[in-house]
CSV table of C-alpha atoms and ligand atoms in Angstrom, one decimal:
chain,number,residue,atom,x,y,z
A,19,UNK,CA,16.2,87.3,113.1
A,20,UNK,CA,12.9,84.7,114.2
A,21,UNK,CA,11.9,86.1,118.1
A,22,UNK,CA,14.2,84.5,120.9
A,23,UNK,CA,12.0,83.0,124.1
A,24,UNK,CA,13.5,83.7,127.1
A,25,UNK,CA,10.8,83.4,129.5
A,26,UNK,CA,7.4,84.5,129.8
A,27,UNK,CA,7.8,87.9,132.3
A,28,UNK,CA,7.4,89.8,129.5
A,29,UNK,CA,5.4,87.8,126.9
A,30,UNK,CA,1.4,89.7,126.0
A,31,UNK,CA,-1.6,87.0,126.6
A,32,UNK,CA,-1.8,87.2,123.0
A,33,UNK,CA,2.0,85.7,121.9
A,34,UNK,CA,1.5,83.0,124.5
A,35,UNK,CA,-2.1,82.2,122.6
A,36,UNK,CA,-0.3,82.1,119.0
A,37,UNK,CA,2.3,79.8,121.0
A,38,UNK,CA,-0.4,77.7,122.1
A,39,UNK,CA,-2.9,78.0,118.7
A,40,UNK,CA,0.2,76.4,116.8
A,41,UNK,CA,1.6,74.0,119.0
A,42,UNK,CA,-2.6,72.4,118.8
A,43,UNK,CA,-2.4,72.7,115.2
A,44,UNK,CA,1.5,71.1,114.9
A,45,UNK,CA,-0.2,68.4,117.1
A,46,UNK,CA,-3.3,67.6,114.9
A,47,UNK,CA,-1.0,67.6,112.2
A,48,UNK,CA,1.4,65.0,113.7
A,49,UNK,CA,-1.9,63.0,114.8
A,50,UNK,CA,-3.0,62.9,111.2
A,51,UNK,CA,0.1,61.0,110.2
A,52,UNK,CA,2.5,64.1,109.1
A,53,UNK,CA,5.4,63.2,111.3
A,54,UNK,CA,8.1,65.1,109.6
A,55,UNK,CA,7.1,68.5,108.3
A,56,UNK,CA,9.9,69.2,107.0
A,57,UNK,CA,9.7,73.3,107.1
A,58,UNK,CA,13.1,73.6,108.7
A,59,UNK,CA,15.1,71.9,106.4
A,60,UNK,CA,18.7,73.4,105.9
A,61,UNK,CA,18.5,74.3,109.7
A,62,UNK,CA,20.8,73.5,112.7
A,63,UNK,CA,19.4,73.7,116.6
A,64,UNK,CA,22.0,73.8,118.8
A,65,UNK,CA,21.4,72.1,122.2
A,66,UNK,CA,23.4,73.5,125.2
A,67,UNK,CA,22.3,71.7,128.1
A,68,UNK,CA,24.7,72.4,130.9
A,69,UNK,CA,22.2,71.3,134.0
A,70,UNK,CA,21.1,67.5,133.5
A,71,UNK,CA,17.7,67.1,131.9
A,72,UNK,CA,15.7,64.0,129.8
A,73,UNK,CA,12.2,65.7,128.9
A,74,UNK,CA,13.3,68.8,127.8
A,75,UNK,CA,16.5,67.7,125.9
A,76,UNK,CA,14.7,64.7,124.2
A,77,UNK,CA,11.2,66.7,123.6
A,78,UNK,CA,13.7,69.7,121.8
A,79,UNK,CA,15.5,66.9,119.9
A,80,UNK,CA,12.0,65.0,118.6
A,81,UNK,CA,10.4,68.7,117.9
A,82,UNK,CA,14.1,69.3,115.9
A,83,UNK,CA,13.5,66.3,114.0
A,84,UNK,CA,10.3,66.4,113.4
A,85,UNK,CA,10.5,70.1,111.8
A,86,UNK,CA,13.6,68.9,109.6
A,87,UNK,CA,16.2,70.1,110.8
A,88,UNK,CA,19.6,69.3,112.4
A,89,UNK,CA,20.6,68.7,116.4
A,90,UNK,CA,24.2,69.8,117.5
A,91,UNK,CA,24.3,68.1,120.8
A,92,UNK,CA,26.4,69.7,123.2
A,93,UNK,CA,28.6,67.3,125.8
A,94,UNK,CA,29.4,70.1,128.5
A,95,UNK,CA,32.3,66.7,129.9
A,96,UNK,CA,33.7,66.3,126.1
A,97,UNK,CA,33.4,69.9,125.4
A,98,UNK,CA,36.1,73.0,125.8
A,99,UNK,CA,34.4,74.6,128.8
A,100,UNK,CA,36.3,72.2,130.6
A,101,UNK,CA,39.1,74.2,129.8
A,102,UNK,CA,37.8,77.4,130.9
A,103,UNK,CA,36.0,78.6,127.7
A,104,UNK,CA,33.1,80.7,128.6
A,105,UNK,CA,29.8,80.2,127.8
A,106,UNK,CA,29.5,83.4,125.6
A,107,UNK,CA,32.3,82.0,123.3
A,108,UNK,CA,30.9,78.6,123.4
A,109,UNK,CA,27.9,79.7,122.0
A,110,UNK,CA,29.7,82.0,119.8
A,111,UNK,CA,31.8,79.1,118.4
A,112,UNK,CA,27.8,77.4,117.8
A,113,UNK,CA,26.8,80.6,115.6
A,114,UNK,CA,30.1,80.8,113.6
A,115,UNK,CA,29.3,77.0,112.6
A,116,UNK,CA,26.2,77.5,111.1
A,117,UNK,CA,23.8,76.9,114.2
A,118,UNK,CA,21.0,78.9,113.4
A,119,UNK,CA,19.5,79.2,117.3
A,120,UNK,CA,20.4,77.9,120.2
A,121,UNK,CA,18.7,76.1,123.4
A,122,UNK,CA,20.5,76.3,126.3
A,123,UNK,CA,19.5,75.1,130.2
A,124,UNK,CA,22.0,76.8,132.4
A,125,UNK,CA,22.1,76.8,136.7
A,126,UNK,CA,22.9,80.5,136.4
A,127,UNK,CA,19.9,82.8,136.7
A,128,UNK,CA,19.7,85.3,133.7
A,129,UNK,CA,22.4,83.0,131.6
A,130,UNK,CA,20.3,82.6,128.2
A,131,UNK,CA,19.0,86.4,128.8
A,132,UNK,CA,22.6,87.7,128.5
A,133,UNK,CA,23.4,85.3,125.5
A,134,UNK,CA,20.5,87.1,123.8
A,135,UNK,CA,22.5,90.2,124.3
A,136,UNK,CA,25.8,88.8,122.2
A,137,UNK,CA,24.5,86.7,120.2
A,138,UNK,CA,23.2,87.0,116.8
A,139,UNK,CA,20.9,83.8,116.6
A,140,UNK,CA,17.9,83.2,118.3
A,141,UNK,CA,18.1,81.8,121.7
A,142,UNK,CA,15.2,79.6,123.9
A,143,UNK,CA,15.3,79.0,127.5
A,144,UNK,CA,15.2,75.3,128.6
A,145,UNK,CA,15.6,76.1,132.1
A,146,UNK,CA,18.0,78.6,133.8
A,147,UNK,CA,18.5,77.8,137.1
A,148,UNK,CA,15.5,78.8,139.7
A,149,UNK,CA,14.3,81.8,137.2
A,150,UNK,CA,12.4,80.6,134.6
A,151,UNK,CA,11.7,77.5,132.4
A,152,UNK,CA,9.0,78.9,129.7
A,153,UNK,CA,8.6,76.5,127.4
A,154,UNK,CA,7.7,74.1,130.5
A,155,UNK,CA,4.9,76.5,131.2
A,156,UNK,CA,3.7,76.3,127.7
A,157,UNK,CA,3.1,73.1,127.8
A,158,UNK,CA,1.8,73.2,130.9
A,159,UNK,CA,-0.9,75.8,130.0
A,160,UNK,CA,-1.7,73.3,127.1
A,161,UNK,CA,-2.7,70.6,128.8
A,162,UNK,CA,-4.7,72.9,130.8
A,163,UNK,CA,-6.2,74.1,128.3
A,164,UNK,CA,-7.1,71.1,126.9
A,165,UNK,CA,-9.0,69.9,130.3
A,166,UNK,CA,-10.6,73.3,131.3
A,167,UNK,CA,-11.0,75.0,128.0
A,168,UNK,CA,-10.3,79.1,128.4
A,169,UNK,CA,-8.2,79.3,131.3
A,170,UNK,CA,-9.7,82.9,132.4
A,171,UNK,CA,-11.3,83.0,135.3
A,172,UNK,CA,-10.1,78.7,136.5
A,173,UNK,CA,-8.2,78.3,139.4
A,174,UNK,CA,-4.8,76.7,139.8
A,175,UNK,CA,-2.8,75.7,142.9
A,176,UNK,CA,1.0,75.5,142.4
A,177,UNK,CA,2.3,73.6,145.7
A,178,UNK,CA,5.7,72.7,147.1
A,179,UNK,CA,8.6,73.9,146.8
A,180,UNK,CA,8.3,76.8,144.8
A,181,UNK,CA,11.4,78.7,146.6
A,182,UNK,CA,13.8,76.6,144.1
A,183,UNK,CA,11.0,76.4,140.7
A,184,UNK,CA,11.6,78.0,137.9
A,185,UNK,CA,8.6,76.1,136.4
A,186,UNK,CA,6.2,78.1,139.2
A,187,UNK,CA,7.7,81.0,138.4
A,188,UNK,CA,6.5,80.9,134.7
A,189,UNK,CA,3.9,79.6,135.3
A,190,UNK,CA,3.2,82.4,137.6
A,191,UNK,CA,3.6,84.8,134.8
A,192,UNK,CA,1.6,82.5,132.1
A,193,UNK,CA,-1.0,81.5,134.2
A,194,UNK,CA,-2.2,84.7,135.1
A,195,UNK,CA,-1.7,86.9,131.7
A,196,UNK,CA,-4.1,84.1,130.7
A,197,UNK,CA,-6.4,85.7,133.3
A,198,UNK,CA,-6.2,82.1,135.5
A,199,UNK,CA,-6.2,82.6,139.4
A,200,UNK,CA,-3.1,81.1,140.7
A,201,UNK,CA,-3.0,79.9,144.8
A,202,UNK,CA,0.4,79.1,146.0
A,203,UNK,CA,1.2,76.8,149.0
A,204,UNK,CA,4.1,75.2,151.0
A,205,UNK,CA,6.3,75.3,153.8
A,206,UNK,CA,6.9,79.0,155.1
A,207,UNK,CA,10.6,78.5,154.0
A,208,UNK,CA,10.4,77.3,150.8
A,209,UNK,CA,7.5,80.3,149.3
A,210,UNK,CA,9.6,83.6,148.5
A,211,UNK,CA,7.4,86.5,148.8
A,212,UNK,CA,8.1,88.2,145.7
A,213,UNK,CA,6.1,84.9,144.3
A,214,UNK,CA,2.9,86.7,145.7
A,215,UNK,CA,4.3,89.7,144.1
A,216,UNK,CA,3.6,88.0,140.5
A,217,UNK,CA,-0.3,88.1,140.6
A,218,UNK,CA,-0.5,85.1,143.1
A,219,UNK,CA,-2.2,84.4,146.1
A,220,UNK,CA,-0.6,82.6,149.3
A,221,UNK,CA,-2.4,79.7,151.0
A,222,UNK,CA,-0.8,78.2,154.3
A,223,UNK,CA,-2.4,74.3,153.8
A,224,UNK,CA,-3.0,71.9,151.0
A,225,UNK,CA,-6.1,70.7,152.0
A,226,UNK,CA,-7.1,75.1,152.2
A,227,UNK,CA,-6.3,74.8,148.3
A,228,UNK,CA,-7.7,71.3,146.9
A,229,UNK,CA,-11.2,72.0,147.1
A,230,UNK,CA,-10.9,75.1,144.9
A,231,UNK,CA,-9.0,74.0,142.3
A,232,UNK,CA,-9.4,73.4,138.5
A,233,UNK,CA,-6.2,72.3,138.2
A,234,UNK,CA,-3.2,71.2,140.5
A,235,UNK,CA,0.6,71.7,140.1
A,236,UNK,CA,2.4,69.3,142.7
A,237,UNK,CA,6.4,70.5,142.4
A,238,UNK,CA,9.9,68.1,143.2
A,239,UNK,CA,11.3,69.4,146.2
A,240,UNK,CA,14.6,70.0,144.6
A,241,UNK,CA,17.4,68.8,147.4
A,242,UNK,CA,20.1,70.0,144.6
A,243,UNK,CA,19.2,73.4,145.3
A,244,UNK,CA,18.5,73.8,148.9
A,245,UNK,CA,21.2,74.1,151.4
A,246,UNK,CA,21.8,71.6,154.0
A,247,UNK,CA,19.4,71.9,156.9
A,248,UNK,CA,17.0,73.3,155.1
A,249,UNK,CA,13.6,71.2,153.9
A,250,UNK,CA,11.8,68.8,156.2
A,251,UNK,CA,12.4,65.3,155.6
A,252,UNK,CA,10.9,63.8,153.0
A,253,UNK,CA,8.4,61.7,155.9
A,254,UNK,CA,7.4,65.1,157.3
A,255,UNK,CA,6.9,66.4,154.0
A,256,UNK,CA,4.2,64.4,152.9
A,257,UNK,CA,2.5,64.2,155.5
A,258,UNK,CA,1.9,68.1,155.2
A,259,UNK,CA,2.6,68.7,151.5
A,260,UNK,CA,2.1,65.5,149.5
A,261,UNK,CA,-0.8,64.8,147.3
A,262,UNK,CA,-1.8,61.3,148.9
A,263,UNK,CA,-5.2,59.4,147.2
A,264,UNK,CA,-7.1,60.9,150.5
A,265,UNK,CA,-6.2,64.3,149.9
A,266,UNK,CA,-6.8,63.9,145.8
A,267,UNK,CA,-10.2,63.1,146.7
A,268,UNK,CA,-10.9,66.3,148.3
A,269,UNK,CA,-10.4,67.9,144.7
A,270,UNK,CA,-13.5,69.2,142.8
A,271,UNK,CA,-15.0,66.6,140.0
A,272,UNK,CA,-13.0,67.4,136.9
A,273,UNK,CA,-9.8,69.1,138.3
A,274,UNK,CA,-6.8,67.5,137.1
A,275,UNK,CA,-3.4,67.0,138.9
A,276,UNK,CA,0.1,67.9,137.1
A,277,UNK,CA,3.7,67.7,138.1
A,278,UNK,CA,6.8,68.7,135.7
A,279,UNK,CA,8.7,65.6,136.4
A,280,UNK,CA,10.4,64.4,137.4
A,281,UNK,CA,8.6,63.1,140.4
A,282,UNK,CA,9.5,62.3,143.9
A,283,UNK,CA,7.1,59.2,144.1
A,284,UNK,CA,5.7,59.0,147.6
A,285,UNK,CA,7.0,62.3,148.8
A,286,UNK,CA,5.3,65.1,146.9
A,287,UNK,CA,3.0,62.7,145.1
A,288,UNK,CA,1.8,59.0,145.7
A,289,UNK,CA,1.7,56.5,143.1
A,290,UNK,CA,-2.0,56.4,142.8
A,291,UNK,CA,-2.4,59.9,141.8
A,292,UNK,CA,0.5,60.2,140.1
A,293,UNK,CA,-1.0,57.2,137.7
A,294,UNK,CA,-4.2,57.9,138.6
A,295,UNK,CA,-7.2,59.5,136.7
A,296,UNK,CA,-6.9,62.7,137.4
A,297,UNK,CA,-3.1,62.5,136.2
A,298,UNK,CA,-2.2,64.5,132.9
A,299,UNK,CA,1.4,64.3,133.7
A,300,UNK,CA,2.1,62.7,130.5
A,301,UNK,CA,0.2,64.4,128.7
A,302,UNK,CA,2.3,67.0,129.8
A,303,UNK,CA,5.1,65.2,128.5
A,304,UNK,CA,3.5,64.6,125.0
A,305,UNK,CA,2.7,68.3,124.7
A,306,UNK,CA,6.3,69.7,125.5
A,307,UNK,CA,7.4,68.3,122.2
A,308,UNK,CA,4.5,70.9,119.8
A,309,UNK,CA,5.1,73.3,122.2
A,310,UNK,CA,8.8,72.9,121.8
A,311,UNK,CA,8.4,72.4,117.8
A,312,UNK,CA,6.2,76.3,118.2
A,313,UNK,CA,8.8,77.8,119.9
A,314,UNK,CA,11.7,76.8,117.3
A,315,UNK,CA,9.5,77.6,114.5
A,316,UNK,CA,8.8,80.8,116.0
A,317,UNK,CA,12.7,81.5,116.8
A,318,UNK,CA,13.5,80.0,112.6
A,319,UNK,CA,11.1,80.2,110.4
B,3,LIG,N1,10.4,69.1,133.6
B,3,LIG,C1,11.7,69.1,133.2
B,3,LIG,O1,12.2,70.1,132.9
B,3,LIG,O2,12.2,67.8,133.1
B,3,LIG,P1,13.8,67.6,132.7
B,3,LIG,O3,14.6,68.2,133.8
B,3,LIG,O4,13.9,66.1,132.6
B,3,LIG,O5,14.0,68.2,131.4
């Protein structure tokens, strides 16, 4: 069986590299006019979104396509877990059709980690609720390393909410087996010490952070996840947390600013960094699908 992706806890500095070596090489080969490569032909990638998403789902579908093989899209409304079936036979039911892996965003923490357990066919993690999203990361550490070359030794601020990201968290892990510095900051209630705990360091302002920055991560404040009461409003939030032009030109010459998307436009991030030049945001986006095509030719081939 091809190697599930689950998260990047427990992934060596060297897997994430081959991840990131082939997802450069699938992209100069797309650039160069291959778009279908075809080495996945016969294969069927089920996608098991269960939490809403339009990067991740769409940048899995393209990366499907463009390796050959078949989507089963998964409607969670249309489907049988509206009648109580469990997500361990649902994906079950998936394998006994033919689908050869599975990639599956779920709120629960843990979710695709335990369907690793039962199932016979590679799984990939697009997201399980505020533990990990890896493949994000991936692409994340592309773009970065496309911008600052070897990422050992550069230093990246994640800021927001990181409390309720599962893309800081993997980050966390990716960034520093890479051998990257990582700074964290935002509000005291939305950093969870045992972020600190992964290799990171804690910084109480934004403006302590932009000026030593290679690279920085601005994060949604996710109101889905938070309990009522519980973040600032979204006036008092940037005026201590967002990423306005002023503060952006605080940041060092050549340090680029990144966000996951979607964006909160004017809360965590203004307009005119968000499409400014230091923006690689969709670039990001660009990059998830080789990333995504690396991971499923990882998981298949
Ligand atoms: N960044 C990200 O995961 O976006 P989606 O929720 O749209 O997939």
């Amino acid at each position: 069986m091809g190697a599930s992706l689950v998260g990047l806890r427990d992934l060596s500095a060297e897997r994430i590299t081959a991840l990131l070596d082939h997802a450069s090489d699938l992209r100069t080969r797309v650039a160069g006019g291959e778009a279908r490569l075809g080495v996945l032909a016969g294969k069927a990638v089920a996608l098991l979104f269960l939490e809403p998403s339009t990067r991740t789902r769409f940048s899995f579908e393209m990366a499907t396509h463009r390796l050959g093989a078949e989507v089963l899209a998964f409607s969670a409304a249309s489907s049988s877990t509206t009648k109580g079936e469990s997500l361990a036979d649902t994906t079950r039911v998936l394998a006994s059709i033919g689908a050869d892996a599975v990639v599956i965003r779920h709120a629960a923490v843990g979710a695709p980690h335990r369907l690793e357990k039962v199932l016979s066919i590679p799984v990939i993690n697009a997201g399980d609720g505020i533990n990990e999203h890896p493949t994000q990361a991936l692409l994340d550490l592309l773009t970065l390393r496309d911008h600052l070359g070897c990422l050992e030794g550069k230093t990246v601020a994640i800021v927001g909410d990181l409390r309720h990201s599962r893309v800081a968290r993997s980050n966390c892990f990716g960034l520093t087996a890479l051998g990257a510095r990582v700074l964290l900051a935002g509000p005291g209630t939305l950093c969870p010490p045992e972020l600190e705990g992964l290799g990171a360091e804690r910084c109480h302002t934004l403006d302590d952070v932009l000026p030593h920055a290679d690279a920085v991560m601005m994060l949604r404040i996710q109101r889905e996840r938070a309990g009522p009461g519980t973040l600032p409003s979204d006036a008092e939030y940037r005026r201590f947390w967002g990423l306005t032009g002023a503060r952006a030109a605080r940041l060092r010459a050549g340090a680029v600013v990144m966000h996951p998307a979607p964006m909160n436009r004017g809360v965590e991030i203004d307009d005119e960094v968000a499409d400014g030049p230091r923006s690689v945001i969709f670039e990001q986006m660009a990059n998830g699908v080789f990333v995504r095509m690396a991971a499923l030719m990882e998981a298949l081939s």
